[in-house]
Amino acid sequence: MLRLTLQKSLAELRTHNLHVYYLGPDRSVPQSDIFCGINAVHQEGLFAKLGVTCLPAWEVAQICELCDREGWVKPSVYQGKYNVLHRAVEPGLFPRLRHYGIKFYAFNPIAGGFLAGGESHKRNKNWGYGNEEYFAVMELLDPVVEKHELTLRECALRWLADHSLLGMGKGDAVLMGASGAAHLESNLVDLEKGPLPDVVVGASDRGVRWKY
């Protein structure tokens, strides 16, 4: 079934292999069966890297130990939610990923539009970021961002590039969406602007302290 599903995806994408093949949680099938099958299609050259997403740290460790023991391809990429507001992956997951040599690909860099600027975070009260804790962070961030003539979007991207636990020069990455070429170019420019003022970083750190 796994091979057929992957082959169907390749046909729809009009390609012969994938750069990264992602696996999400599936506890209805034994891990040994899943990863034995994944190893088989990897040996056929249907994908280059194995990625996992939305798995807790303990399960990542369990999978890596199994694959090492059996000599199977093991995950080399983890895709997870990570941004200046959402840092829940830092205490438990990141150390485990570093231990097993797994790179982190961060999605949701501007918090689903919550950090897009303007009235976005006020409009999105029904989104996952529309709770009192996040609004409290914004009360700390908004004044210092405005004082330094920055934008929330820029700060969110620069925080990931220069102040987060990501190793941008060591294989970690930020996954970004864009409405067009100009939007993408603007995001890339922001990522490369360098570290933020200390007061901006300090405000964001104070705001998310409640998570630890």
PDB file of C-alpha atoms in Angstrom:
ATOM      1  CA  MET A   1       0.000   0.000   0.000  1.00  0.00           C
ATOM      2  CA  LEU A   2       2.791   2.432   0.892  1.00  0.00           C
ATOM      3  CA  ARG A   3       4.545   1.845  -2.422  1.00  0.00           C
ATOM      4  CA  LEU A   4       1.322   2.278  -4.400  1.00  0.00           C
ATOM      5  CA  THR A   5       0.455   5.499  -2.580  1.00  0.00           C
ATOM      6  CA  LEU A   6       3.917   6.924  -3.139  1.00  0.00           C
ATOM      7  CA  GLN A   7       3.944   5.920  -6.802  1.00  0.00           C
ATOM      8  CA  LYS A   8       0.565   7.595  -7.275  1.00  0.00           C
ATOM      9  CA  SER A   9       1.911  10.785  -5.726  1.00  0.00           C
ATOM     10  CA  LEU A  10       4.971  10.694  -7.965  1.00  0.00           C
ATOM     11  CA  ALA A  11       2.784  10.245 -11.031  1.00  0.00           C
ATOM     12  CA  GLU A  12       0.599  13.202 -10.054  1.00  0.00           C
ATOM     13  CA  LEU A  13       3.702  15.319  -9.466  1.00  0.00           C
ATOM     14  CA  ARG A  14       5.216  14.123 -12.760  1.00  0.00           C
ATOM     15  CA  THR A  15       8.502  13.185 -11.163  1.00  0.00           C
ATOM     16  CA  HIS A  16      10.440   9.999 -10.487  1.00  0.00           C
ATOM     17  CA  ASN A  17      11.386  10.671  -6.878  1.00  0.00           C
ATOM     18  CA  LEU A  18      10.890  13.034  -3.960  1.00  0.00           C
ATOM     19  CA  HIS A  19      13.528  15.113  -2.245  1.00  0.00           C
ATOM     20  CA  VAL A  20      11.830  14.587   1.145  1.00  0.00           C
ATOM     21  CA  TYR A  21       9.152  12.007   1.919  1.00  0.00           C
ATOM     22  CA  TYR A  22       7.220  13.007   5.034  1.00  0.00           C
ATOM     23  CA  LEU A  23       5.593  10.664   7.500  1.00  0.00           C
ATOM     24  CA  GLY A  24       2.981  11.819   9.996  1.00  0.00           C
ATOM     25  CA  PRO A  25       1.605   9.983  13.040  1.00  0.00           C
ATOM     26  CA  ASP A  26       0.068   6.576  12.314  1.00  0.00           C
ATOM     27  CA  ARG A  27      -0.265   4.360  15.353  1.00  0.00           C
ATOM     28  CA  SER A  28      -2.635   1.887  13.710  1.00  0.00           C
ATOM     29  CA  VAL A  29       0.319   0.003  12.178  1.00  0.00           C
ATOM     30  CA  PRO A  30       3.411  -1.296  14.034  1.00  0.00           C
ATOM     31  CA  GLN A  31       6.456   0.924  13.601  1.00  0.00           C
ATOM     32  CA  SER A  32       8.510  -2.016  12.386  1.00  0.00           C
ATOM     33  CA  ASP A  33       6.094  -2.606   9.503  1.00  0.00           C
ATOM     34  CA  ILE A  34       5.975   1.062   8.555  1.00  0.00           C
ATOM     35  CA  PHE A  35       9.704   1.639   8.497  1.00  0.00           C
ATOM     36  CA  CYS A  36      10.547  -1.655   6.874  1.00  0.00           C
ATOM     37  CA  GLY A  37       8.268  -0.618   4.014  1.00  0.00           C
ATOM     38  CA  ILE A  38       9.710   2.881   3.922  1.00  0.00           C
ATOM     39  CA  ASN A  39      13.221   1.481   3.760  1.00  0.00           C
ATOM     40  CA  ALA A  40      12.235  -0.700   0.808  1.00  0.00           C
ATOM     41  CA  VAL A  41      10.940   2.217  -1.288  1.00  0.00           C
ATOM     42  CA  HIS A  42      13.972   4.278  -0.280  1.00  0.00           C
ATOM     43  CA  GLN A  43      16.243   1.566  -1.636  1.00  0.00           C
ATOM     44  CA  GLU A  44      14.280   1.757  -4.885  1.00  0.00           C
ATOM     45  CA  GLY A  45      15.251   5.420  -5.127  1.00  0.00           C
ATOM     46  CA  LEU A  46      11.729   6.808  -4.771  1.00  0.00           C
ATOM     47  CA  PHE A  47      12.841   9.450  -2.264  1.00  0.00           C
ATOM     48  CA  ALA A  48      16.117  10.933  -1.041  1.00  0.00           C
ATOM     49  CA  LYS A  49      15.388  11.983   2.554  1.00  0.00           C
ATOM     50  CA  LEU A  50      12.900  10.752   5.123  1.00  0.00           C
ATOM     51  CA  GLY A  51      11.069  13.412   7.081  1.00  0.00           C
ATOM     52  CA  VAL A  52       8.680  13.209  10.018  1.00  0.00           C
ATOM     53  CA  THR A  53       6.173  15.723  11.294  1.00  0.00           C
ATOM     54  CA  CYS A  54       3.881  16.245  14.290  1.00  0.00           C
ATOM     55  CA  LEU A  55       5.584  13.562  16.390  1.00  0.00           C
ATOM     56  CA  PRO A  56       6.578  13.956  20.061  1.00  0.00           C
ATOM     57  CA  ALA A  57      10.235  13.760  21.036  1.00  0.00           C
ATOM     58  CA  TRP A  58       9.920  10.293  22.594  1.00  0.00           C
ATOM     59  CA  GLU A  59       8.471   8.861  19.381  1.00  0.00           C
ATOM     60  CA  VAL A  60      11.219  10.403  17.264  1.00  0.00           C
ATOM     61  CA  ALA A  61      13.773   8.716  19.526  1.00  0.00           C
ATOM     62  CA  GLN A  62      11.911   5.415  19.342  1.00  0.00           C
ATOM     63  CA  ILE A  63      11.855   5.542  15.538  1.00  0.00           C
ATOM     64  CA  CYS A  64      15.533   6.451  15.255  1.00  0.00           C
ATOM     65  CA  GLU A  65      16.586   3.651  17.600  1.00  0.00           C
ATOM     66  CA  LEU A  66      14.511   1.157  15.606  1.00  0.00           C
ATOM     67  CA  CYS A  67      15.952   2.274  12.271  1.00  0.00           C
ATOM     68  CA  ASP A  68      19.519   2.259  13.594  1.00  0.00           C
ATOM     69  CA  ARG A  69      19.045  -1.215  15.016  1.00  0.00           C
ATOM     70  CA  GLU A  70      17.613  -2.612  11.779  1.00  0.00           C
ATOM     71  CA  GLY A  71      19.879  -0.707   9.412  1.00  0.00           C
ATOM     72  CA  TRP A  72      16.939   1.121   7.822  1.00  0.00           C
ATOM     73  CA  VAL A  73      16.832   4.684   6.526  1.00  0.00           C
ATOM     74  CA  LYS A  74      15.968   6.943   9.438  1.00  0.00           C
ATOM     75  CA  PRO A  75      14.493  10.442   9.566  1.00  0.00           C
ATOM     76  CA  SER A  76      16.870  13.251   8.690  1.00  0.00           C
ATOM     77  CA  VAL A  77      14.280  16.060   8.645  1.00  0.00           C
ATOM     78  CA  TYR A  78      11.590  17.103  11.126  1.00  0.00           C
ATOM     79  CA  GLN A  79       8.915  19.568  10.005  1.00  0.00           C
ATOM     80  CA  GLY A  80       7.262  21.378  12.890  1.00  0.00           C
ATOM     81  CA  LYS A  81       5.482  24.547  13.973  1.00  0.00           C
ATOM     82  CA  TYR A  82       7.951  27.073  15.345  1.00  0.00           C
ATOM     83  CA  ASN A  83       7.893  30.850  15.552  1.00  0.00           C
ATOM     84  CA  VAL A  84       8.570  33.707  17.933  1.00  0.00           C
ATOM     85  CA  LEU A  85       5.260  33.059  19.708  1.00  0.00           C
ATOM     86  CA  HIS A  86       5.164  29.270  19.588  1.00  0.00           C
ATOM     87  CA  ARG A  87       8.319  27.750  21.099  1.00  0.00           C
ATOM     88  CA  ALA A  88       6.921  24.575  22.615  1.00  0.00           C
ATOM     89  CA  VAL A  89       9.366  22.477  20.555  1.00  0.00           C
ATOM     90  CA  GLU A  90      12.438  23.990  22.196  1.00  0.00           C
ATOM     91  CA  PRO A  91      12.761  22.216  25.580  1.00  0.00           C
ATOM     92  CA  GLY A  92      12.116  18.587  24.644  1.00  0.00           C
ATOM     93  CA  LEU A  93      12.186  18.149  20.891  1.00  0.00           C
ATOM     94  CA  PHE A  94      15.223  20.152  19.801  1.00  0.00           C
ATOM     95  CA  PRO A  95      17.741  18.328  22.035  1.00  0.00           C
ATOM     96  CA  ARG A  96      16.439  15.001  20.750  1.00  0.00           C
ATOM     97  CA  LEU A  97      16.716  16.095  17.120  1.00  0.00           C
ATOM     98  CA  ARG A  98      20.285  17.296  17.645  1.00  0.00           C
ATOM     99  CA  HIS A  99      21.182  13.997  19.281  1.00  0.00           C
ATOM    100  CA  TYR A 100      20.040  12.057  16.225  1.00  0.00           C
ATOM    101  CA  GLY A 101      21.342  14.527  13.644  1.00  0.00           C
ATOM    102  CA  ILE A 102      17.879  15.522  12.407  1.00  0.00           C
ATOM    103  CA  LYS A 103      17.361  18.922  10.777  1.00  0.00           C
ATOM    104  CA  PHE A 104      14.375  21.089  11.695  1.00  0.00           C
ATOM    105  CA  TYR A 105      12.197  22.713   9.025  1.00  0.00           C
ATOM    106  CA  ALA A 106      10.045  25.380  10.668  1.00  0.00           C
ATOM    107  CA  PHE A 107       6.601  26.056   9.279  1.00  0.00           C
ATOM    108  CA  ASN A 108       4.129  28.742  10.358  1.00  0.00           C
ATOM    109  CA  PRO A 109       6.868  31.412  10.678  1.00  0.00           C
ATOM    110  CA  ILE A 110       4.435  34.329  10.969  1.00  0.00           C
ATOM    111  CA  ALA A 111       1.915  32.412  13.063  1.00  0.00           C
ATOM    112  CA  GLY A 112      -0.676  31.843  10.381  1.00  0.00           C
ATOM    113  CA  GLY A 113      -0.835  35.548   9.577  1.00  0.00           C
ATOM    114  CA  PHE A 114      -1.099  36.604  13.220  1.00  0.00           C
ATOM    115  CA  LEU A 115       2.269  38.366  12.841  1.00  0.00           C
ATOM    116  CA  ALA A 116       1.530  39.800   9.400  1.00  0.00           C
ATOM    117  CA  GLY A 117       1.137  43.243  10.932  1.00  0.00           C
ATOM    118  CA  GLY A 118      -1.608  45.824  10.844  1.00  0.00           C
ATOM    119  CA  GLU A 119      -4.886  44.550  12.256  1.00  0.00           C
ATOM    120  CA  SER A 120      -4.185  40.865  11.531  1.00  0.00           C
ATOM    121  CA  HIS A 121      -3.726  39.737  15.117  1.00  0.00           C
ATOM    122  CA  LYS A 122      -6.835  41.646  16.153  1.00  0.00           C
ATOM    123  CA  ARG A 123      -8.938  40.024  13.438  1.00  0.00           C
ATOM    124  CA  ASN A 124      -7.762  36.490  14.075  1.00  0.00           C
ATOM    125  CA  LYS A 125      -9.320  35.936  17.488  1.00  0.00           C
ATOM    126  CA  ASN A 126     -10.792  32.624  16.378  1.00  0.00           C
ATOM    127  CA  TRP A 127      -7.462  31.277  15.101  1.00  0.00           C
ATOM    128  CA  GLY A 128      -5.057  29.137  17.080  1.00  0.00           C
ATOM    129  CA  TYR A 129      -3.190  32.282  18.114  1.00  0.00           C
ATOM    130  CA  GLY A 130      -6.286  34.159  19.210  1.00  0.00           C
ATOM    131  CA  ASN A 131      -5.930  33.633  22.959  1.00  0.00           C
ATOM    132  CA  GLU A 132      -5.099  35.918  25.842  1.00  0.00           C
ATOM    133  CA  GLU A 133      -1.496  34.751  26.201  1.00  0.00           C
ATOM    134  CA  TYR A 134      -0.635  35.653  22.617  1.00  0.00           C
ATOM    135  CA  PHE A 135      -2.402  38.989  22.836  1.00  0.00           C
ATOM    136  CA  ALA A 136      -0.316  39.694  25.949  1.00  0.00           C
ATOM    137  CA  VAL A 137       2.845  39.069  23.914  1.00  0.00           C
ATOM    138  CA  MET A 138       1.641  41.494  21.268  1.00  0.00           C
ATOM    139  CA  GLU A 139       1.139  44.184  23.903  1.00  0.00           C
ATOM    140  CA  LEU A 140       4.839  43.889  24.716  1.00  0.00           C
ATOM    141  CA  LEU A 141       6.021  43.621  21.118  1.00  0.00           C
ATOM    142  CA  ASP A 142       3.946  46.255  19.339  1.00  0.00           C
ATOM    143  CA  PRO A 143       5.474  49.336  21.056  1.00  0.00           C
ATOM    144  CA  VAL A 144       9.128  48.302  20.633  1.00  0.00           C
ATOM    145  CA  VAL A 145       8.597  47.157  17.049  1.00  0.00           C
ATOM    146  CA  GLU A 146       7.030  50.514  16.205  1.00  0.00           C
ATOM    147  CA  LYS A 147       9.738  52.449  18.056  1.00  0.00           C
ATOM    148  CA  HIS A 148      12.462  50.793  15.985  1.00  0.00           C
ATOM    149  CA  GLU A 149      10.501  51.281  12.741  1.00  0.00           C
ATOM    150  CA  LEU A 150      10.230  47.569  12.098  1.00  0.00           C
ATOM    151  CA  THR A 151       7.320  45.355  11.096  1.00  0.00           C
ATOM    152  CA  LEU A 152       5.987  42.344  12.961  1.00  0.00           C
ATOM    153  CA  ARG A 153       6.525  40.159   9.896  1.00  0.00           C
ATOM    154  CA  GLU A 154      10.141  41.248   9.637  1.00  0.00           C
ATOM    155  CA  CYS A 155      10.730  40.675  13.342  1.00  0.00           C
ATOM    156  CA  ALA A 156       9.192  37.204  13.178  1.00  0.00           C
ATOM    157  CA  LEU A 157      11.455  36.164  10.305  1.00  0.00           C
ATOM    158  CA  ARG A 158      14.592  37.744  11.736  1.00  0.00           C
ATOM    159  CA  TRP A 159      13.934  36.119  15.096  1.00  0.00           C
ATOM    160  CA  LEU A 160      13.852  32.697  13.443  1.00  0.00           C
ATOM    161  CA  ALA A 161      17.011  33.398  11.460  1.00  0.00           C
ATOM    162  CA  ASP A 162      19.146  34.879  14.232  1.00  0.00           C
ATOM    163  CA  HIS A 163      17.663  34.296  17.692  1.00  0.00           C
ATOM    164  CA  SER A 164      15.901  30.934  17.614  1.00  0.00           C
ATOM    165  CA  LEU A 165      17.397  27.470  18.041  1.00  0.00           C
ATOM    166  CA  LEU A 166      17.514  26.964  14.281  1.00  0.00           C
ATOM    167  CA  GLY A 167      20.903  26.384  12.717  1.00  0.00           C
ATOM    168  CA  MET A 168      20.282  28.168   9.437  1.00  0.00           C
ATOM    169  CA  GLY A 169      23.787  27.475   8.181  1.00  0.00           C
ATOM    170  CA  LYS A 170      23.701  23.855   9.308  1.00  0.00           C
ATOM    171  CA  GLY A 171      20.740  22.496   7.403  1.00  0.00           C
ATOM    172  CA  ASP A 172      17.743  23.818   9.341  1.00  0.00           C
ATOM    173  CA  ALA A 173      15.254  25.854   7.312  1.00  0.00           C
ATOM    174  CA  VAL A 174      12.209  28.115   7.392  1.00  0.00           C
ATOM    175  CA  LEU A 175       9.252  27.116   5.209  1.00  0.00           C
ATOM    176  CA  MET A 176       7.458  30.181   3.881  1.00  0.00           C
ATOM    177  CA  GLY A 177       4.380  30.802   1.827  1.00  0.00           C
ATOM    178  CA  ALA A 178       4.022  33.816  -0.447  1.00  0.00           C
ATOM    179  CA  SER A 179       1.322  35.466  -2.514  1.00  0.00           C
ATOM    180  CA  GLY A 180       3.746  36.135  -5.341  1.00  0.00           C
ATOM    181  CA  ALA A 181       7.369  36.634  -6.373  1.00  0.00           C
ATOM    182  CA  ALA A 182       7.639  40.091  -4.806  1.00  0.00           C
ATOM    183  CA  HIS A 183       6.234  38.824  -1.504  1.00  0.00           C
ATOM    184  CA  LEU A 184       8.705  35.941  -1.471  1.00  0.00           C
ATOM    185  CA  GLU A 185      11.608  38.251  -2.276  1.00  0.00           C
ATOM    186  CA  SER A 186      10.602  40.546   0.580  1.00  0.00           C
ATOM    187  CA  ASN A 187      10.523  37.626   3.014  1.00  0.00           C
ATOM    188  CA  LEU A 188      13.953  36.436   1.891  1.00  0.00           C
ATOM    189  CA  VAL A 189      15.390  39.924   2.325  1.00  0.00           C
ATOM    190  CA  ASP A 190      13.986  40.101   5.866  1.00  0.00           C
ATOM    191  CA  LEU A 191      15.518  36.736   6.747  1.00  0.00           C
ATOM    192  CA  GLU A 192      18.962  38.062   5.868  1.00  0.00           C
ATOM    193  CA  LYS A 193      18.826  41.431   7.648  1.00  0.00           C
ATOM    194  CA  GLY A 194      20.636  40.150  10.705  1.00  0.00           C
ATOM    195  CA  PRO A 195      19.947  40.191  14.452  1.00  0.00           C
ATOM    196  CA  LEU A 196      17.157  42.262  15.959  1.00  0.00           C
ATOM    197  CA  PRO A 197      17.694  44.993  18.568  1.00  0.00           C
ATOM    198  CA  ASP A 198      18.072  43.500  22.043  1.00  0.00           C
ATOM    199  CA  VAL A 199      14.962  45.271  23.301  1.00  0.00           C
ATOM    200  CA  VAL A 200      12.812  43.563  20.657  1.00  0.00           C
ATOM    201  CA  VAL A 201      14.207  40.139  21.493  1.00  0.00           C
ATOM    202  CA  GLY A 202      13.773  40.839  25.187  1.00  0.00           C
ATOM    203  CA  ALA A 203      10.135  41.807  24.740  1.00  0.00           C
ATOM    204  CA  SER A 204       9.377  38.609  22.851  1.00  0.00           C
ATOM    205  CA  ASP A 205      11.196  36.487  25.426  1.00  0.00           C
ATOM    206  CA  ARG A 206       9.283  38.032  28.312  1.00  0.00           C
ATOM    207  CA  GLY A 207       6.045  37.471  26.477  1.00  0.00           C
ATOM    208  CA  VAL A 208       6.504  33.736  25.948  1.00  0.00           C
ATOM    209  CA  ARG A 209       7.945  32.985  29.364  1.00  0.00           C
ATOM    210  CA  TRP A 210       4.556  31.556  30.376  1.00  0.00           C
ATOM    211  CA  LYS A 211       5.174  28.559  28.113  1.00  0.00           C
ATOM    212  CA  TYR A 212       8.048  27.132  30.161  1.00  0.00           C
TER     213      TYR A 212
END
